Amino acid sequence: MSLQTVKNNTVGHDLVVLFRIFITFMKISPLTFGGGIAMIPHIEKDIVRKRGWFAKEDVPSIVAVAQSAPGSIAINASIYIGHKVHGIPGAIAAMVGMLLPANLIIIVLTYLYLTYQDLAIVQDAFKGIRPAIIGLILYAACKIGRLSIRDPFTLLLFAAAAGLLFGLAISPVFLIIGGGIAGWLYSMCRNKRS
Amino acid sequence: MVLFNLFVEFFKIGLFGFGGGYAMIPLMAQAVREHHWIPQQQFTDIIAIAGSAPGPIATNTALFIGYQTSGVPGALMAAAGNLLPSLLMVLLLIKVITNHARPNVLNRSLYGIHPVITALILYAGVRMGIENELFSQAAEYSQYGIMVLSIILFYKKVSPLWVIGLAGIAGILIYS
């Protein structure tokens, strides 16, 4: 099919755009080690400079949305960008492109894990890996804590949540909703006073 | 029914996981404890595998739990449930966000949600440490050494792939 016929045929054109979105994110996906923020330089290089889908000034708003919505930051960013380029089909194409290579890798790795988990050498390796993962999670808590605990009120919320968790094992969802309401009420009152 | 359950549980995890992939780990740990989908130690192992591979750690973990519970359909339902809230919430935010500014109500709620998420992740780390016999008398000093060293390496921005790989090699050298 020549380029001219692609342009004249809108359905064909749609598919070409969706496929291009899919391929772009499929290439970024294997590079996103270590959490979603690692993907920002690739957004700037591939999405802004190479494809021109976004202006450089728009990158902070991509990050803002990706961090405000629940879920993986990389996935949220891909949904946002895909939607801007080609609506909801674009959002889905970007999301699937972001997921597919990573999922294939994880399927191979878990297959290996399930097959060989009883070998002594694998058991020994995991005896070393498990403390590293606990370290990774504790480090993640420090990282998000450093950004979010910034005044006495947020420190109090953190302490209250930690106390309720360790003491009473309260449901996490309940705590998250409570934190949201508390944060909303407190900043409303503070704004009225000032 | 099991499939529907997986979908609903992972939808809930996706909906309340404010603050990126690590925010979903405590919610998943809680759900694994409640539903006994997989043993706790395997849950830690799978986070290790998902964390050393590229891509979203939560989706990768959802795929594994779904697969272990009810095969390929389970994996697909868990992943779909986990991703759908992201899709819906990002599309909703695109509609309400104007001029690069987040609406006040969202900013104010996240101001209170993020400290709670911090406590949740910390709690998940400690709970997992207990369940893996790291914070117990059965633990060996070398395991604490590996934990502290990895925190330092993560702080130095070393890729998780390297840290987990090195920890595995250390495990083989020390414990075999």
mmCIF file of C-alpha atoms in Angstrom:
data_model
loop_
_atom_site.group_PDB
_atom_site.id
_atom_site.type_symbol
_atom_site.label_atom_id
_atom_site.label_comp_id
_atom_site.label_asym_id
_atom_site.label_seq_id
_atom_site.Cartn_x
_atom_site.Cartn_y
_atom_site.Cartn_z
ATOM 1 C CA MET A 1 0.000 0.000 0.000
ATOM 2 C CA SER A 2 1.502 3.334 -1.004
ATOM 3 C CA LEU A 3 1.607 6.268 1.356
ATOM 4 C CA GLN A 4 -1.051 8.072 -0.725
ATOM 5 C CA THR A 5 -3.649 5.317 -0.321
ATOM 6 C CA VAL A 6 -2.943 5.166 3.392
ATOM 7 C CA LYS A 7 -3.747 8.846 3.699
ATOM 8 C CA ASN A 8 -6.926 8.574 1.656
ATOM 9 C CA ASN A 9 -8.228 5.641 3.606
ATOM 10 C CA THR A 10 -9.157 6.880 7.105
ATOM 11 C CA VAL A 11 -9.585 3.450 8.660
ATOM 12 C CA GLY A 12 -6.158 2.488 7.314
ATOM 13 C CA HIS A 13 -4.758 5.763 8.579
ATOM 14 C CA ASP A 14 -6.188 5.173 12.056
ATOM 15 C CA LEU A 15 -4.576 1.767 12.182
ATOM 16 C CA VAL A 16 -1.230 3.185 11.092
ATOM 17 C CA VAL A 17 -1.338 5.800 13.865
ATOM 18 C CA LEU A 18 -2.368 3.229 16.479
ATOM 19 C CA PHE A 19 0.360 0.881 15.334
ATOM 20 C CA ARG A 20 2.905 3.701 15.541
ATOM 21 C CA ILE A 21 1.795 4.513 19.112
ATOM 22 C CA PHE A 22 1.987 0.835 20.014
ATOM 23 C CA ILE A 23 5.504 0.426 18.579
ATOM 24 C CA THR A 24 6.793 3.622 20.221
ATOM 25 C CA PHE A 25 5.736 2.452 23.687
ATOM 26 C CA MET A 26 6.873 -1.084 23.041
ATOM 27 C CA LYS A 27 10.365 0.303 22.494
ATOM 28 C CA ILE A 28 10.252 2.383 25.699
ATOM 29 C CA SER A 29 8.859 -0.439 27.859
ATOM 30 C CA PRO A 30 11.987 -2.612 28.280
ATOM 31 C CA LEU A 31 13.950 0.501 29.300
ATOM 32 C CA THR A 32 11.757 1.357 32.290
ATOM 33 C CA PHE A 33 13.702 -0.358 35.028
ATOM 34 C CA GLY A 34 13.169 0.863 38.535
ATOM 35 C CA GLY A 35 9.792 2.528 38.461
ATOM 36 C CA GLY A 36 7.850 4.891 36.294
ATOM 37 C CA ILE A 37 9.899 8.037 36.807
ATOM 38 C CA ALA A 38 12.752 6.299 34.947
ATOM 39 C CA MET A 39 10.631 6.688 31.847
ATOM 40 C CA ILE A 40 10.609 10.521 31.780
ATOM 41 C CA PRO A 41 13.886 10.926 29.814
ATOM 42 C CA HIS A 42 12.528 8.473 27.240
ATOM 43 C CA ILE A 43 9.285 10.449 26.976
ATOM 44 C CA GLU A 44 11.337 13.550 26.224
ATOM 45 C CA LYS A 45 13.489 11.787 23.645
ATOM 46 C CA ASP A 46 10.946 9.599 21.819
ATOM 47 C CA ILE A 47 7.610 11.354 22.341
ATOM 48 C CA VAL A 48 8.648 15.007 22.324
ATOM 49 C CA ARG A 49 11.707 15.217 20.094
ATOM 50 C CA LYS A 50 11.332 12.259 17.728
ATOM 51 C CA ARG A 51 7.554 12.052 17.279
ATOM 52 C CA GLY A 52 6.563 15.600 18.173
ATOM 53 C CA TRP A 53 3.377 14.377 19.888
ATOM 54 C CA PHE A 54 3.911 16.724 22.830
ATOM 55 C CA ALA A 55 5.669 20.033 23.406
ATOM 56 C CA LYS A 56 8.490 20.044 25.945
ATOM 57 C CA GLU A 57 6.399 22.352 28.168
ATOM 58 C CA ASP A 58 3.719 19.661 28.418
ATOM 59 C CA VAL A 59 5.980 17.057 30.035
ATOM 60 C CA PRO A 60 5.321 18.339 33.609
ATOM 61 C CA SER A 61 1.573 17.978 33.070
ATOM 62 C CA ILE A 62 2.094 14.384 31.869
ATOM 63 C CA VAL A 63 4.011 13.715 35.087
ATOM 64 C CA ALA A 64 1.383 15.487 37.228
ATOM 65 C CA VAL A 65 -1.474 13.380 35.840
ATOM 66 C CA ALA A 66 0.556 10.159 35.933
ATOM 67 C CA GLN A 67 1.374 10.723 39.607
ATOM 68 C CA SER A 68 -2.105 11.858 40.672
ATOM 69 C CA ALA A 69 -3.969 8.915 39.192
ATOM 70 C CA PRO A 70 -3.705 5.617 41.055
ATOM 71 C CA GLY A 71 -1.616 2.832 39.576
ATOM 72 C CA SER A 72 1.760 2.545 37.862
ATOM 73 C CA ILE A 73 3.204 5.888 36.826
ATOM 74 C CA ALA A 74 4.600 4.522 33.550
ATOM 75 C CA ILE A 75 1.221 3.034 32.618
ATOM 76 C CA ASN A 76 -0.606 6.251 33.508
ATOM 77 C CA ALA A 77 1.824 8.337 31.446
ATOM 78 C CA SER A 78 1.375 6.044 28.431
ATOM 79 C CA ILE A 79 -2.441 6.256 28.726
ATOM 80 C CA TYR A 80 -2.262 10.070 28.863
ATOM 81 C CA ILE A 81 0.033 10.364 25.840
ATOM 82 C CA GLY A 82 -1.845 7.739 23.800
ATOM 83 C CA HIS A 83 -5.121 9.555 24.486
ATOM 84 C CA LYS A 84 -3.688 12.908 23.383
ATOM 85 C CA VAL A 85 -2.474 11.414 20.101
ATOM 86 C CA HIS A 86 -5.502 9.321 19.175
ATOM 87 C CA GLY A 87 -8.284 9.291 21.776
ATOM 88 C CA ILE A 88 -9.304 6.202 23.706
ATOM 89 C CA PRO A 89 -8.046 3.702 21.074
ATOM 90 C CA GLY A 90 -4.708 5.528 21.262
ATOM 91 C CA ALA A 91 -4.691 5.261 25.056
ATOM 92 C CA ILE A 92 -5.265 1.506 24.866
ATOM 93 C CA ALA A 93 -2.630 1.048 22.117
ATOM 94 C CA ALA A 94 -0.068 2.910 24.238
ATOM 95 C CA MET A 95 -0.930 0.940 27.382
ATOM 96 C CA VAL A 96 -0.714 -2.444 25.633
ATOM 97 C CA GLY A 97 2.555 -1.416 23.968
ATOM 98 C CA MET A 98 3.940 -0.496 27.375
ATOM 99 C CA LEU A 99 2.849 -3.827 28.874
ATOM 100 C CA LEU A 100 3.570 -6.429 26.228
ATOM 101 C CA PRO A 101 7.389 -6.707 26.212
ATOM 102 C CA ALA A 102 7.545 -6.472 30.010
ATOM 103 C CA ASN A 103 4.864 -9.125 30.409
ATOM 104 C CA LEU A 104 6.602 -11.516 28.032
ATOM 105 C CA ILE A 105 9.841 -11.150 30.004
ATOM 106 C CA ILE A 106 8.043 -11.749 33.300
ATOM 107 C CA ILE A 107 6.252 -14.830 31.920
ATOM 108 C CA VAL A 108 9.610 -16.385 30.969
ATOM 109 C CA LEU A 109 11.160 -15.466 34.343
ATOM 110 C CA THR A 110 8.266 -16.830 36.421
ATOM 111 C CA TYR A 111 8.259 -20.008 34.339
ATOM 112 C CA LEU A 112 11.921 -20.466 35.221
ATOM 113 C CA TYR A 113 11.179 -19.675 38.874
ATOM 114 C CA LEU A 114 8.307 -22.163 39.123
ATOM 115 C CA THR A 115 10.344 -24.879 37.385
ATOM 116 C CA TYR A 116 13.539 -24.474 39.376
ATOM 117 C CA GLN A 117 12.397 -23.020 42.714
ATOM 118 C CA ASP A 118 13.127 -26.269 44.600
ATOM 119 C CA LEU A 119 16.768 -26.497 43.510
ATOM 120 C CA ALA A 120 19.145 -25.853 46.406
ATOM 121 C CA ILE A 121 21.061 -23.179 44.504
ATOM 122 C CA VAL A 122 17.835 -21.266 43.725
ATOM 123 C CA GLN A 123 16.740 -21.529 47.359
ATOM 124 C CA ASP A 124 20.096 -20.124 48.487
ATOM 125 C CA ALA A 125 19.923 -17.282 45.971
ATOM 126 C CA PHE A 126 16.466 -16.323 47.218
ATOM 127 C CA LYS A 127 17.645 -16.433 50.806
ATOM 128 C CA GLY A 128 19.931 -13.575 49.790
ATOM 129 C CA ILE A 129 17.390 -11.869 47.525
ATOM 130 C CA ARG A 130 14.531 -11.671 50.070
ATOM 131 C CA PRO A 131 16.375 -9.295 52.437
ATOM 132 C CA ALA A 132 17.254 -7.141 49.401
ATOM 133 C CA ILE A 133 13.540 -6.929 48.490
ATOM 134 C CA ILE A 134 12.606 -5.954 52.041
ATOM 135 C CA GLY A 135 15.327 -3.298 51.679
ATOM 136 C CA LEU A 136 13.831 -2.178 48.369
ATOM 137 C CA ILE A 137 10.385 -1.770 49.928
ATOM 138 C CA LEU A 138 11.703 0.070 52.986
ATOM 139 C CA TYR A 139 13.672 2.333 50.659
ATOM 140 C CA ALA A 140 10.512 2.985 48.603
ATOM 141 C CA ALA A 141 8.759 4.018 51.834
ATOM 142 C CA CYS A 142 11.596 6.470 52.641
ATOM 143 C CA LYS A 143 11.499 7.920 49.150
ATOM 144 C CA ILE A 144 7.772 8.612 49.083
ATOM 145 C CA GLY A 145 7.933 9.709 52.730
ATOM 146 C CA ARG A 146 10.579 12.326 52.057
ATOM 147 C CA LEU A 147 8.309 13.976 49.498
ATOM 148 C CA SER A 148 5.017 13.636 51.333
ATOM 149 C CA ILE A 149 5.879 14.237 54.996
ATOM 150 C CA ARG A 150 6.649 17.944 54.874
ATOM 151 C CA ASP A 151 4.937 19.569 57.880
ATOM 152 C CA PRO A 152 3.585 18.643 61.345
ATOM 153 C CA PHE A 153 0.171 17.690 59.954
ATOM 154 C CA THR A 154 1.503 15.158 57.425
ATOM 155 C CA LEU A 155 3.865 13.788 60.084
ATOM 156 C CA LEU A 156 0.882 13.336 62.403
ATOM 157 C CA LEU A 157 -1.091 11.563 59.646
ATOM 158 C CA PHE A 158 1.857 9.266 58.967
ATOM 159 C CA ALA A 159 2.253 8.455 62.667
ATOM 160 C CA ALA A 160 -1.484 7.852 63.109
ATOM 161 C CA ALA A 161 -1.639 5.569 60.071
ATOM 162 C CA ALA A 162 1.455 3.644 61.180
ATOM 163 C CA GLY A 163 0.042 3.274 64.702
ATOM 164 C CA LEU A 164 -3.319 2.013 63.438
ATOM 165 C CA LEU A 165 -1.608 -0.455 61.097
ATOM 166 C CA PHE A 166 0.880 -1.892 63.557
ATOM 167 C CA GLY A 167 -1.538 -1.804 66.499
ATOM 168 C CA LEU A 168 -4.921 -2.708 65.065
ATOM 169 C CA ALA A 169 -4.207 -3.966 61.514
ATOM 170 C CA ILE A 170 -6.868 -1.616 60.096
ATOM 171 C CA SER A 171 -7.802 -2.109 56.444
ATOM 172 C CA PRO A 172 -5.448 -0.153 54.116
ATOM 173 C CA VAL A 173 -8.294 1.043 51.888
ATOM 174 C CA PHE A 174 -10.073 2.534 54.889
ATOM 175 C CA LEU A 175 -6.879 4.352 55.909
ATOM 176 C CA ILE A 176 -6.297 5.739 52.413
ATOM 177 C CA ILE A 177 -9.861 7.114 52.249
ATOM 178 C CA GLY A 178 -9.433 8.556 55.761
ATOM 179 C CA GLY A 179 -6.113 10.188 54.801
ATOM 180 C CA GLY A 180 -7.697 11.733 51.719
ATOM 181 C CA ILE A 181 -10.606 13.208 53.703
ATOM 182 C CA ALA A 182 -8.288 14.451 56.479
ATOM 183 C CA GLY A 183 -5.896 16.090 53.995
ATOM 184 C CA TRP A 184 -8.790 17.724 52.165
ATOM 185 C CA LEU A 185 -10.447 19.078 55.323
ATOM 186 C CA TYR A 186 -7.194 20.309 56.848
ATOM 187 C CA SER A 187 -6.027 22.208 53.772
ATOM 188 C CA MET A 188 -9.514 23.723 53.343
ATOM 189 C CA CYS A 189 -9.450 25.067 56.925
ATOM 190 C CA ARG A 190 -5.872 26.298 56.579
ATOM 191 C CA ASN A 191 -6.712 28.176 53.372
ATOM 192 C CA LYS A 192 -9.715 29.892 54.971
ATOM 193 C CA ARG A 193 -7.654 31.111 57.905
ATOM 194 C CA SER A 194 -4.851 32.575 55.819
ATOM 195 C CA MET B 1 -16.670 -16.830 40.619
ATOM 196 C CA VAL B 2 -12.946 -17.054 41.363
ATOM 197 C CA LEU B 3 -12.237 -15.076 38.193
ATOM 198 C CA PHE B 4 -14.763 -12.394 39.100
ATOM 199 C CA ASN B 5 -13.264 -12.213 42.572
ATOM 200 C CA LEU B 6 -9.747 -11.761 41.187
ATOM 201 C CA PHE B 7 -10.982 -8.992 38.924
ATOM 202 C CA VAL B 8 -12.764 -7.136 41.750
ATOM 203 C CA GLU B 9 -9.877 -7.476 44.222
ATOM 204 C CA PHE B 10 -7.294 -6.250 41.719
ATOM 205 C CA PHE B 11 -9.610 -3.462 40.616
ATOM 206 C CA LYS B 12 -9.692 -2.294 44.246
ATOM 207 C CA ILE B 13 -5.891 -2.519 44.474
ATOM 208 C CA GLY B 14 -5.535 -0.478 41.265
ATOM 209 C CA LEU B 15 -8.103 2.086 42.389
ATOM 210 C CA PHE B 16 -6.428 2.861 45.719
ATOM 211 C CA GLY B 17 -2.781 2.555 44.662
ATOM 212 C CA PHE B 18 -2.002 6.281 44.760
ATOM 213 C CA GLY B 19 1.708 6.988 44.351
ATOM 214 C CA GLY B 20 2.982 4.495 41.781
ATOM 215 C CA GLY B 21 3.660 0.781 41.710
ATOM 216 C CA TYR B 22 5.091 0.479 45.215
ATOM 217 C CA ALA B 23 1.900 1.938 46.677
ATOM 218 C CA MET B 24 0.081 -1.171 45.430
ATOM 219 C CA ILE B 25 2.396 -3.654 47.179
ATOM 220 C CA PRO B 26 0.816 -3.204 50.657
ATOM 221 C CA LEU B 27 -2.663 -3.564 49.157
ATOM 222 C CA MET B 28 -1.638 -6.727 47.328
ATOM 223 C CA ALA B 29 0.067 -8.137 50.410
ATOM 224 C CA GLN B 30 -3.136 -7.572 52.382
ATOM 225 C CA ALA B 31 -5.266 -9.261 49.696
ATOM 226 C CA VAL B 32 -2.863 -12.219 49.480
ATOM 227 C CA ARG B 33 -3.116 -12.629 53.260
ATOM 228 C CA GLU B 34 -6.931 -12.532 53.167
ATOM 229 C CA HIS B 35 -7.511 -14.795 50.177
ATOM 230 C CA HIS B 36 -4.527 -17.157 50.506
ATOM 231 C CA TRP B 37 -3.918 -16.936 46.758
ATOM 232 C CA ILE B 38 -0.217 -17.821 47.164
ATOM 233 C CA PRO B 39 2.094 -18.403 50.172
ATOM 234 C CA GLN B 40 3.580 -15.200 51.641
ATOM 235 C CA GLN B 41 7.139 -16.217 50.875
ATOM 236 C CA GLN B 42 6.268 -16.785 47.233
ATOM 237 C CA PHE B 43 4.729 -13.309 47.215
ATOM 238 C CA THR B 44 8.093 -11.855 48.262
ATOM 239 C CA ASP B 45 9.866 -13.929 45.625
ATOM 240 C CA ILE B 46 7.543 -12.754 42.896
ATOM 241 C CA ILE B 47 8.075 -9.118 43.864
ATOM 242 C CA ALA B 48 11.801 -9.817 43.563
ATOM 243 C CA ILE B 49 11.288 -11.212 40.064
ATOM 244 C CA ALA B 50 8.899 -8.428 39.028
ATOM 245 C CA GLY B 51 11.225 -5.821 40.530
ATOM 246 C CA SER B 52 14.268 -7.041 38.628
ATOM 247 C CA ALA B 53 12.426 -7.165 35.300
ATOM 248 C CA PRO B 54 11.425 -4.065 33.338
ATOM 249 C CA GLY B 55 7.861 -2.847 33.372
ATOM 250 C CA PRO B 56 5.264 -2.139 36.027
ATOM 251 C CA ILE B 57 5.914 -4.208 39.144
ATOM 252 C CA ALA B 58 2.216 -4.304 40.087
ATOM 253 C CA THR B 59 0.932 -5.605 36.746
ATOM 254 C CA ASN B 60 3.654 -8.227 36.677
ATOM 255 C CA THR B 61 2.732 -9.368 40.196
ATOM 256 C CA ALA B 62 -0.980 -9.378 39.319
ATOM 257 C CA LEU B 63 -0.271 -11.616 36.331
ATOM 258 C CA PHE B 64 1.586 -14.108 38.511
ATOM 259 C CA ILE B 65 -1.006 -14.231 41.308
ATOM 260 C CA GLY B 66 -3.824 -14.569 38.765
ATOM 261 C CA TYR B 67 -1.964 -17.344 36.970
ATOM 262 C CA GLN B 68 -1.219 -19.272 40.165
ATOM 263 C CA THR B 69 -4.860 -18.985 41.229
ATOM 264 C CA SER B 70 -6.617 -19.935 37.999
ATOM 265 C CA GLY B 71 -4.278 -20.192 35.048
ATOM 266 C CA VAL B 72 -4.188 -17.914 32.014
ATOM 267 C CA PRO B 73 -7.767 -16.592 32.433
ATOM 268 C CA GLY B 74 -6.904 -15.720 36.034
ATOM 269 C CA ALA B 75 -3.773 -13.868 34.940
ATOM 270 C CA LEU B 76 -5.740 -11.864 32.378
ATOM 271 C CA MET B 77 -8.551 -11.010 34.805
ATOM 272 C CA ALA B 78 -6.142 -9.913 37.559
ATOM 273 C CA ALA B 79 -4.110 -7.740 35.171
ATOM 274 C CA ALA B 80 -7.237 -6.239 33.569
ATOM 275 C CA GLY B 81 -8.733 -5.478 36.978
ATOM 276 C CA ASN B 82 -5.490 -3.860 38.073
ATOM 277 C CA LEU B 83 -5.188 -1.691 34.941
ATOM 278 C CA LEU B 84 -8.794 -0.567 34.436
ATOM 279 C CA PRO B 85 -8.766 2.025 37.286
ATOM 280 C CA SER B 86 -5.614 3.596 35.781
ATOM 281 C CA LEU B 87 -7.311 3.909 32.414
ATOM 282 C CA LEU B 88 -10.534 5.351 33.873
ATOM 283 C CA MET B 89 -8.824 7.748 36.297
ATOM 284 C CA VAL B 90 -6.329 9.130 33.750
ATOM 285 C CA LEU B 91 -9.138 9.735 31.251
ATOM 286 C CA LEU B 92 -11.158 11.423 33.993
ATOM 287 C CA LEU B 93 -8.191 13.605 35.028
ATOM 288 C CA ILE B 94 -7.595 14.680 31.424
ATOM 289 C CA LYS B 95 -11.184 15.972 31.420
ATOM 290 C CA VAL B 96 -10.883 17.914 34.695
ATOM 291 C CA ILE B 97 -7.319 19.226 34.444
ATOM 292 C CA THR B 98 -7.082 22.591 32.761
ATOM 293 C CA ASN B 99 -4.075 24.857 32.280
ATOM 294 C CA HIS B 100 -1.607 22.354 33.739
ATOM 295 C CA ALA B 101 -3.131 22.769 37.206
ATOM 296 C CA ARG B 102 -4.559 19.940 39.272
ATOM 297 C CA PRO B 103 -7.945 20.694 40.770
ATOM 298 C CA ASN B 104 -7.722 21.737 44.401
ATOM 299 C CA VAL B 105 -9.782 18.857 45.731
ATOM 300 C CA LEU B 106 -7.302 16.391 44.201
ATOM 301 C CA ASN B 107 -4.250 18.223 45.521
ATOM 302 C CA ARG B 108 -5.755 18.444 48.979
ATOM 303 C CA SER B 109 -6.700 14.765 49.095
ATOM 304 C CA LEU B 110 -3.289 13.613 47.835
ATOM 305 C CA TYR B 111 -1.681 15.805 50.511
ATOM 306 C CA GLY B 112 -3.336 13.526 53.086
ATOM 307 C CA ILE B 113 -3.156 10.266 51.110
ATOM 308 C CA HIS B 114 0.612 10.199 50.493
ATOM 309 C CA PRO B 115 1.687 10.149 54.193
ATOM 310 C CA VAL B 116 -0.754 7.247 54.727
ATOM 311 C CA ILE B 117 0.730 5.429 51.713
ATOM 312 C CA THR B 118 4.189 5.943 53.257
ATOM 313 C CA ALA B 119 3.008 4.229 56.446
ATOM 314 C CA LEU B 120 1.423 1.421 54.391
ATOM 315 C CA ILE B 121 4.614 0.697 52.444
ATOM 316 C CA LEU B 122 6.690 0.794 55.634
ATOM 317 C CA TYR B 123 4.232 -1.588 57.295
ATOM 318 C CA ALA B 124 4.321 -3.906 54.261
ATOM 319 C CA GLY B 125 8.130 -3.966 54.398
ATOM 320 C CA VAL B 126 8.158 -4.861 58.093
ATOM 321 C CA ARG B 127 5.363 -7.451 57.740
ATOM 322 C CA MET B 128 7.168 -9.081 54.831
ATOM 323 C CA GLY B 129 10.363 -9.078 56.869
ATOM 324 C CA ILE B 130 8.560 -10.963 59.630
ATOM 325 C CA GLU B 131 6.875 -13.397 57.248
ATOM 326 C CA ASN B 132 10.213 -14.176 55.596
ATOM 327 C CA GLU B 133 11.817 -14.782 58.985
ATOM 328 C CA LEU B 134 14.125 -11.830 58.483
ATOM 329 C CA PHE B 135 12.925 -10.000 61.582
ATOM 330 C CA SER B 136 13.014 -13.091 63.774
ATOM 331 C CA GLN B 137 15.449 -15.206 65.715
ATOM 332 C CA ALA B 138 15.842 -17.554 62.749
ATOM 333 C CA ALA B 139 17.489 -14.780 60.728
ATOM 334 C CA GLU B 140 21.201 -14.698 60.156
ATOM 335 C CA TYR B 141 23.300 -11.562 60.595
ATOM 336 C CA SER B 142 24.432 -11.799 56.973
ATOM 337 C CA GLN B 143 20.822 -11.303 55.883
ATOM 338 C CA TYR B 144 20.652 -8.006 57.764
ATOM 339 C CA GLY B 145 23.934 -7.099 56.093
ATOM 340 C CA ILE B 146 22.419 -7.770 52.657
ATOM 341 C CA MET B 147 19.351 -5.694 53.551
ATOM 342 C CA VAL B 148 21.362 -2.682 54.728
ATOM 343 C CA LEU B 149 23.750 -2.905 51.777
ATOM 344 C CA SER B 150 20.879 -3.017 49.294
ATOM 345 C CA ILE B 151 19.234 0.032 50.863
ATOM 346 C CA ILE B 152 22.537 1.881 50.397
ATOM 347 C CA LEU B 153 22.799 0.709 46.773
ATOM 348 C CA PHE B 154 19.192 1.746 46.022
ATOM 349 C CA TYR B 155 19.964 5.119 47.569
ATOM 350 C CA LYS B 156 22.989 5.381 45.248
ATOM 351 C CA LYS B 157 20.539 4.811 42.354
ATOM 352 C CA VAL B 158 21.960 1.426 41.380
ATOM 353 C CA SER B 159 19.431 -0.409 39.163
ATOM 354 C CA PRO B 160 17.274 -2.973 41.045
ATOM 355 C CA LEU B 161 18.361 -5.599 38.502
ATOM 356 C CA TRP B 162 21.961 -5.269 39.728
ATOM 357 C CA VAL B 163 21.093 -5.145 43.416
ATOM 358 C CA ILE B 164 18.841 -8.210 43.219
ATOM 359 C CA GLY B 165 21.389 -10.044 41.057
ATOM 360 C CA LEU B 166 24.194 -9.308 43.524
ATOM 361 C CA ALA B 167 22.005 -10.319 46.474
ATOM 362 C CA GLY B 168 21.292 -13.631 44.729
ATOM 363 C CA ILE B 169 24.997 -14.276 44.141
ATOM 364 C CA ALA B 170 25.737 -13.346 47.765
ATOM 365 C CA GLY B 171 23.009 -15.803 48.856
ATOM 366 C CA ILE B 172 24.537 -18.639 46.850
ATOM 367 C CA LEU B 173 28.048 -17.870 48.167
ATOM 368 C CA ILE B 174 27.010 -17.530 51.814
ATOM 369 C CA TYR B 175 24.296 -20.148 52.326
ATOM 370 C CA SER B 176 25.299 -23.076 50.112
#
